[in-house]
GROMACS .gro file of C-alpha atoms in nm:
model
  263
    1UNK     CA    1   0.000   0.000   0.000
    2UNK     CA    2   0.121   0.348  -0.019
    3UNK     CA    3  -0.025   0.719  -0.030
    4UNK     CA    4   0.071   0.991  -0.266
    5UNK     CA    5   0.073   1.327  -0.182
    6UNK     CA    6  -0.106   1.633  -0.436
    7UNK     CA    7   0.177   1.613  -0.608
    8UNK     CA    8   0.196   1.311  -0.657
    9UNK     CA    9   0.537   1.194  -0.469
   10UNK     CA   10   0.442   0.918  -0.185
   11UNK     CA   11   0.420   0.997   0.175
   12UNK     CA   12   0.355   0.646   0.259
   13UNK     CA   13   0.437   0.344   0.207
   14UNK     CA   14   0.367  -0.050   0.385
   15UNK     CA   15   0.485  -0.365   0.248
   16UNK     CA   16   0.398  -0.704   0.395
   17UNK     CA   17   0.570  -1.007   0.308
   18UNK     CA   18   0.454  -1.373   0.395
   19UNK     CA   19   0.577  -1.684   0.394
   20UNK     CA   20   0.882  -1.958   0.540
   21UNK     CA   21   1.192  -1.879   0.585
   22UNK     CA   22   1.451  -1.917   0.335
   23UNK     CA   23   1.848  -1.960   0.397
   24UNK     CA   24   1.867  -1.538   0.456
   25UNK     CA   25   1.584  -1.284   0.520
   26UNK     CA   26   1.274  -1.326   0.355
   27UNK     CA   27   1.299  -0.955   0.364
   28UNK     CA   28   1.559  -0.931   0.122
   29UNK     CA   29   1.632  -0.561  -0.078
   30UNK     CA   30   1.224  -0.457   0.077
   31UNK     CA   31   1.404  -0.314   0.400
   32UNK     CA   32   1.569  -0.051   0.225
   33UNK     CA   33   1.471   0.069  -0.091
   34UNK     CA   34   1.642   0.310  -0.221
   35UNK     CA   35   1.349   0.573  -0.257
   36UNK     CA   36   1.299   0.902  -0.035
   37UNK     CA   37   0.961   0.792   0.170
   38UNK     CA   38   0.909   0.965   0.479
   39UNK     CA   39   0.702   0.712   0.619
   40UNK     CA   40   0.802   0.355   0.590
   41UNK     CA   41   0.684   0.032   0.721
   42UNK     CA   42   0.781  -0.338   0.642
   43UNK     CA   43   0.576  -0.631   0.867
   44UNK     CA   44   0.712  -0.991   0.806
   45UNK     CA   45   0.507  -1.293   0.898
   46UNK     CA   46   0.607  -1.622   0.920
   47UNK     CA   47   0.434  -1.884   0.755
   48UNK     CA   48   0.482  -2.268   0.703
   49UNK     CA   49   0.308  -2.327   0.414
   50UNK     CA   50   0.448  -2.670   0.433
   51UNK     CA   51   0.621  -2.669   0.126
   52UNK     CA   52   1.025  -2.665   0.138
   53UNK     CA   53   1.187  -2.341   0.039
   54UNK     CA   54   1.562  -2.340  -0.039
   55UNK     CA   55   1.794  -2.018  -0.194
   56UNK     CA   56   1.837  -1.982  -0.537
   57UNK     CA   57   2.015  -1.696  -0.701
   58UNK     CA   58   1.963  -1.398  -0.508
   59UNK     CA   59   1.729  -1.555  -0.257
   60UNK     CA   60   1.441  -1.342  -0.157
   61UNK     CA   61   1.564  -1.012  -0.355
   62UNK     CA   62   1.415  -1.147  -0.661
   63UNK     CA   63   1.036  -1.155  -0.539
   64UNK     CA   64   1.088  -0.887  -0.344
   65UNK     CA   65   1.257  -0.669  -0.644
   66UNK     CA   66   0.942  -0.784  -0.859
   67UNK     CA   67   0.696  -0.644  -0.632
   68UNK     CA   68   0.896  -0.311  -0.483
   69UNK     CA   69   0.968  -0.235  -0.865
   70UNK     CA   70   0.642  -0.299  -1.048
   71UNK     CA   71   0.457  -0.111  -0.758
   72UNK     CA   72   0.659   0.198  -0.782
   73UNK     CA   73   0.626   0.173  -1.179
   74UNK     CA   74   0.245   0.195  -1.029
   75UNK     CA   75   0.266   0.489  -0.840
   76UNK     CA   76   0.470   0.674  -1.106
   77UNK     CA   77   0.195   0.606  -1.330
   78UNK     CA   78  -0.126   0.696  -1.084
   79UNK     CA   79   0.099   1.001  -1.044
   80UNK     CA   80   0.137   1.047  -1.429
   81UNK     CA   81   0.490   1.127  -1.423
   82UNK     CA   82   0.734   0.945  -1.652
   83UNK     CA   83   0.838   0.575  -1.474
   84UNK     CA   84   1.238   0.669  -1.491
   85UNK     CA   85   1.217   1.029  -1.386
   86UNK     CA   86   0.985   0.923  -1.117
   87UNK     CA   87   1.272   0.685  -0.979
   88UNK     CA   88   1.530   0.923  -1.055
   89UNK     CA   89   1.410   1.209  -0.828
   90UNK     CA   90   1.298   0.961  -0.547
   91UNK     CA   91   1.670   0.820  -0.572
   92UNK     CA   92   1.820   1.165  -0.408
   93UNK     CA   93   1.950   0.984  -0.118
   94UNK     CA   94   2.091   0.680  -0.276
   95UNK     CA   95   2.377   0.847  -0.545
   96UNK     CA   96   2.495   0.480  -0.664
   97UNK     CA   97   2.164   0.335  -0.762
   98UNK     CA   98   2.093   0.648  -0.908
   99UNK     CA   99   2.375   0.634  -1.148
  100UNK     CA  100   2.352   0.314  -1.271
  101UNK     CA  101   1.917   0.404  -1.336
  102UNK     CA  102   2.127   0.728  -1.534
  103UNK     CA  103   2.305   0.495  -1.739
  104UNK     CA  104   2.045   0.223  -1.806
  105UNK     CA  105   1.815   0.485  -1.950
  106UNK     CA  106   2.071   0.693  -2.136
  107UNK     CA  107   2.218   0.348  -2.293
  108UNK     CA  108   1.859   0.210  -2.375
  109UNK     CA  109   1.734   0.555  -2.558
  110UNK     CA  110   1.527   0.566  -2.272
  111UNK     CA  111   1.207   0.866  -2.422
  112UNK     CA  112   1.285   0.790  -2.812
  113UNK     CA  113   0.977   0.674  -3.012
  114UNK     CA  114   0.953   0.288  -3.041
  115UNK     CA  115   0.668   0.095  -3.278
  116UNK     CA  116   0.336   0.036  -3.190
  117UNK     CA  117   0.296  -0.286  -2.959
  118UNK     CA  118   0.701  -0.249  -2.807
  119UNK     CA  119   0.707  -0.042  -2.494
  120UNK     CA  120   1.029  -0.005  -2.189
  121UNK     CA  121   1.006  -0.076  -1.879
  122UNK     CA  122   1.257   0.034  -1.628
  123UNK     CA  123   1.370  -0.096  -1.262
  124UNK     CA  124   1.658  -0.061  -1.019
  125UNK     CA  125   1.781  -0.316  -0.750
  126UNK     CA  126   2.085  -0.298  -0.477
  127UNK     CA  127   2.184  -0.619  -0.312
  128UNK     CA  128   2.507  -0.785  -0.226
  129UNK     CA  129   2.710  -0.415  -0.236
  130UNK     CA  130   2.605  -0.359  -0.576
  131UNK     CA  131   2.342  -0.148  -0.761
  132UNK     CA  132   2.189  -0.251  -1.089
  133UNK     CA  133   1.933  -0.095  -1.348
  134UNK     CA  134   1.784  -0.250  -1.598
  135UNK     CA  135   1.553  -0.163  -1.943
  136UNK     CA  136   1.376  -0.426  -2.105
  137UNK     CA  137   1.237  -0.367  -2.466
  138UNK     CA  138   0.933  -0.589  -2.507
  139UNK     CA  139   0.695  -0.652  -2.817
  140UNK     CA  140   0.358  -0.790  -2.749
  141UNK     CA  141   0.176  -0.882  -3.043
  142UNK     CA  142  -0.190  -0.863  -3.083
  143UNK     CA  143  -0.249  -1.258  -2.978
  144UNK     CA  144  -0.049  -1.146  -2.645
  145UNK     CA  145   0.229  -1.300  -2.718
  146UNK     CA  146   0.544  -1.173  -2.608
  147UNK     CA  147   0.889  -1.104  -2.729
  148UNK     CA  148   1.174  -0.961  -2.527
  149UNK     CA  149   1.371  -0.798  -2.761
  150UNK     CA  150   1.626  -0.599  -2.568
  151UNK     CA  151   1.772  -0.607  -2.224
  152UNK     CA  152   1.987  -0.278  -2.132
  153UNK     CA  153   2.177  -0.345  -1.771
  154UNK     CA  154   2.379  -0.106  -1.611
  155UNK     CA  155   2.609  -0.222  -1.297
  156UNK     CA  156   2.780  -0.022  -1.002
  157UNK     CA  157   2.932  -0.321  -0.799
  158UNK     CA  158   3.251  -0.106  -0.672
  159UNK     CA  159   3.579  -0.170  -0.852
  160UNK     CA  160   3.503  -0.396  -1.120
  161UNK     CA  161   3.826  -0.644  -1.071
  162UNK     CA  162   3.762  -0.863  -1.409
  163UNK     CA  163   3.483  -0.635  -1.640
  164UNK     CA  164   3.491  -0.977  -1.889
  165UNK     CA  165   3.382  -1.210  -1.562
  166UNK     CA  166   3.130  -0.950  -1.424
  167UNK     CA  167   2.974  -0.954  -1.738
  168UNK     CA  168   2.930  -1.268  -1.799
  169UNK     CA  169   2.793  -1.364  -1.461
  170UNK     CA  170   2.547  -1.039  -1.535
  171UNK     CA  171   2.440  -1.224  -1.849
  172UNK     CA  172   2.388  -1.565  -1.684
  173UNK     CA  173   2.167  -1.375  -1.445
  174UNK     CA  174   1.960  -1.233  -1.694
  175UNK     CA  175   1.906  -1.553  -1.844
  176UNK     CA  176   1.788  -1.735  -1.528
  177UNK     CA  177   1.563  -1.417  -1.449
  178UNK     CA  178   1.389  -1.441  -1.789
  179UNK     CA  179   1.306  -1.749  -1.784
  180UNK     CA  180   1.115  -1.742  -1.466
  181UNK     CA  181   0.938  -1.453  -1.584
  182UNK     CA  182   0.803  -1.592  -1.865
  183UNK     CA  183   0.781  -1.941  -1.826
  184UNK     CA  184   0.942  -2.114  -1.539
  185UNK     CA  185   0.727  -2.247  -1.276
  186UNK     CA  186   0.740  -2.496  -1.010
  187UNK     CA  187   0.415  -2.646  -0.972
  188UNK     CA  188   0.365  -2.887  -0.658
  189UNK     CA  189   0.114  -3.197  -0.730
  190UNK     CA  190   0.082  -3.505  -0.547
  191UNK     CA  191   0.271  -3.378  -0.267
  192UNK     CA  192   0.582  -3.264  -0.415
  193UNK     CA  193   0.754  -3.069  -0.708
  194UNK     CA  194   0.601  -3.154  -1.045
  195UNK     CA  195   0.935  -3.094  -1.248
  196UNK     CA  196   1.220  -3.259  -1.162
  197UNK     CA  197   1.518  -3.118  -1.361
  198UNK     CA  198   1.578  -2.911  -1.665
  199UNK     CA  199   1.413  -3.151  -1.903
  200UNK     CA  200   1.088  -2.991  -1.773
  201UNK     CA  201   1.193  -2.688  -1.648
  202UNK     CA  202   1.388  -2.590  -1.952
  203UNK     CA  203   1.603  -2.211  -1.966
  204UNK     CA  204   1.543  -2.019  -2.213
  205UNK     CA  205   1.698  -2.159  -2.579
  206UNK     CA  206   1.913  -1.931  -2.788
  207UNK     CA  207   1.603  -1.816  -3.000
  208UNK     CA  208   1.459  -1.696  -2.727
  209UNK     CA  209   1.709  -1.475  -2.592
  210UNK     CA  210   1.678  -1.105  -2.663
  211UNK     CA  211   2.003  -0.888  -2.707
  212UNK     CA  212   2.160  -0.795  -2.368
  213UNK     CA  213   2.405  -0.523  -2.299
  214UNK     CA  214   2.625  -0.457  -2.024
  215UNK     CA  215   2.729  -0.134  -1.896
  216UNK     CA  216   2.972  -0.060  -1.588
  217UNK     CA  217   2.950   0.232  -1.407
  218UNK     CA  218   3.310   0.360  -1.326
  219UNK     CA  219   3.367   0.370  -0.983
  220UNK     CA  220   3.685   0.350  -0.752
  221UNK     CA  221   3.450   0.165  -0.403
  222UNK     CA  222   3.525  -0.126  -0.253
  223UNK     CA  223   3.412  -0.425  -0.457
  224UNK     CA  224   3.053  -0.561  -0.421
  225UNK     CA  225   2.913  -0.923  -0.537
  226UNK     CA  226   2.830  -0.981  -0.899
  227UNK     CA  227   2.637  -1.301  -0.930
  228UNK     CA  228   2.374  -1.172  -0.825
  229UNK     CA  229   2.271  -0.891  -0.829
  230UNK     CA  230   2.157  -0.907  -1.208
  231UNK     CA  231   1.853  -1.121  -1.161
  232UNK     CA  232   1.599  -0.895  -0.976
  233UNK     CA  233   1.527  -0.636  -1.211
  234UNK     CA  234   1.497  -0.816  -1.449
  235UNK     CA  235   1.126  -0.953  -1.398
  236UNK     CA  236   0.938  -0.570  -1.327
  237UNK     CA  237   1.123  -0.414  -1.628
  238UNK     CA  238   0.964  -0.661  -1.838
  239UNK     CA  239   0.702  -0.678  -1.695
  240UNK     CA  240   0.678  -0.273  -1.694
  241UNK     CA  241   0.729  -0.292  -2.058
  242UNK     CA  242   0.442  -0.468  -2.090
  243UNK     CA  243   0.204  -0.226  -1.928
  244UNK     CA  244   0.419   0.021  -2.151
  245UNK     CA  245   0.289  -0.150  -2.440
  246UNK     CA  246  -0.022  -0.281  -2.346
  247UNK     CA  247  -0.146  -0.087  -2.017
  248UNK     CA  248  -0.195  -0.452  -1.867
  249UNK     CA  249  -0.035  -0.512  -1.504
  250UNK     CA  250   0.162  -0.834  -1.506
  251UNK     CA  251   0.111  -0.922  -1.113
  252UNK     CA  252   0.193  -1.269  -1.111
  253UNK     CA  253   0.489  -1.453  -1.272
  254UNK     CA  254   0.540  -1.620  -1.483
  255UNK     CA  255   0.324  -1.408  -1.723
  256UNK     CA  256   0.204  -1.712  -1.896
  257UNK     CA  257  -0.001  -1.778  -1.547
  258UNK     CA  258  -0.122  -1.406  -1.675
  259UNK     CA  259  -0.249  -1.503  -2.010
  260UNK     CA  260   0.010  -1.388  -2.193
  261UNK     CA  261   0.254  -1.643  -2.446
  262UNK     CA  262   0.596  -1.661  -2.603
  263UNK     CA  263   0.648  -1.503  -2.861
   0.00000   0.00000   0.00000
């Protein structure tokens, strides 16, 4: 929930987050966003759902970055301000996520006219001492299904030690957080996990995979981790392309439990 002033910029904002405990906080990134708020408040409630939960890569940030992101891509938009400038002037108090938003958008032609049906979505994410921004360029044709054609990533993680490495373990994250956004899924039947491996819950293939860029954000700070901090953002700036596009929410993932297909 939140509350926006007359002008628009919040003056509220309460998060609650539900559910067993991983390995880490289930409270991952949703402490601290990196938005000016003046009033804050995160409840977490503990819940066996009696399911087992383990980590993956970068545990609870990524449902946490899905929701934080796509609702203040929400409030930008009840506000009708633009999504990135909306970010950008919230981010006064948080310089290094703010730079790499900067770069994202200047990188991805953030404002330039695209086609009919392709829209950009925008989010940020800090985790693990780094701060990452991300674009996605989506197309969603008129049978709703969707194409990622574009992912622009920017990355302040401190002194970057080995720029080819960091990239490459930026890409790999990508990859993992696309595929759960559009079509991974564990489904639990019988009780236990449906799919058993990555004949069934396949990544996505090569034809699938939209064109990624890297950017790193020159900076002389201590170095942060790298593996993952590339996976959060990924899921609300597609899925804030989409609305771009479309003016559909995407509030579940993966957007084929949505309606929406593969393009």
């Amino acid at each position: 929930w939140a509350g926006l002033g007359e002008d628009g910029w919040p003056v509220a904002w309460a998060h609650r987050i539900v559910g067993p405990p991983p390995q880490g906080s289930l409270t991952g990134g949703a402490a601290n966003p990196p938005y000016r708020i003046p009033n804050f408040r995160l409840d977490y409630h503990l819940d066996d759902v009696g399911i087992p939960v383990g980590a993956w890569r970068s545990v609870a940030n990524t449902q946490n970055g899905f929701v934080v992101e796509s609702f203040i891509d929400e409030l930008a938009s009840a506000a009708g301000k633009d999504p990135y400038e909306y970010r950008r002037q919230l981010m006064s108090e948080a310089p290094r996520v703010r730079g790499a938003l900067e770069l994202a958008a200047e990188k991805a032609g953030w404002g330039t006219p695209l086609p009919d049906g392709v829209g950009r979505g925008i989010a940020a994410w800090s985790c693990f001492g780094s701060h990452v921004a991300e674009v996605a360029e989506v197309e969603v044709a008129e049978d709703q299904s969707v194409k990622v054609r574009r992912i622009v990533c920017a990355v302040d993680c401190g002194h970057a030690l080995n720029p080819r490495n960091l990239t490459a373990q930026v890409e790999g994250g990508i990859t993992l957080a696309l595929t759960y956004t559009l079509k991974g899924a564990i489904t639990i039947e019988d009780g236990g996990a449906k799919e058993g491996n990555f004949h069934d819950y396949p990544l996505l293939q090569l034809r699938e995979m939209p064109k990624v860029e890297v950017h790193i954000v020159p900076s002389t700070e201590d170095p942060g981790g790298i593996g993952e901090p590339g996976v959060p953002p990924v899921a609300p700036a597609v899925a804030n392309a989409i609305f771009a596009a479309t003016g559909r929410r995407v509030r579940k993932l993966p957007i084929v439990a949505e309606g929406f297909r593969i393009g």
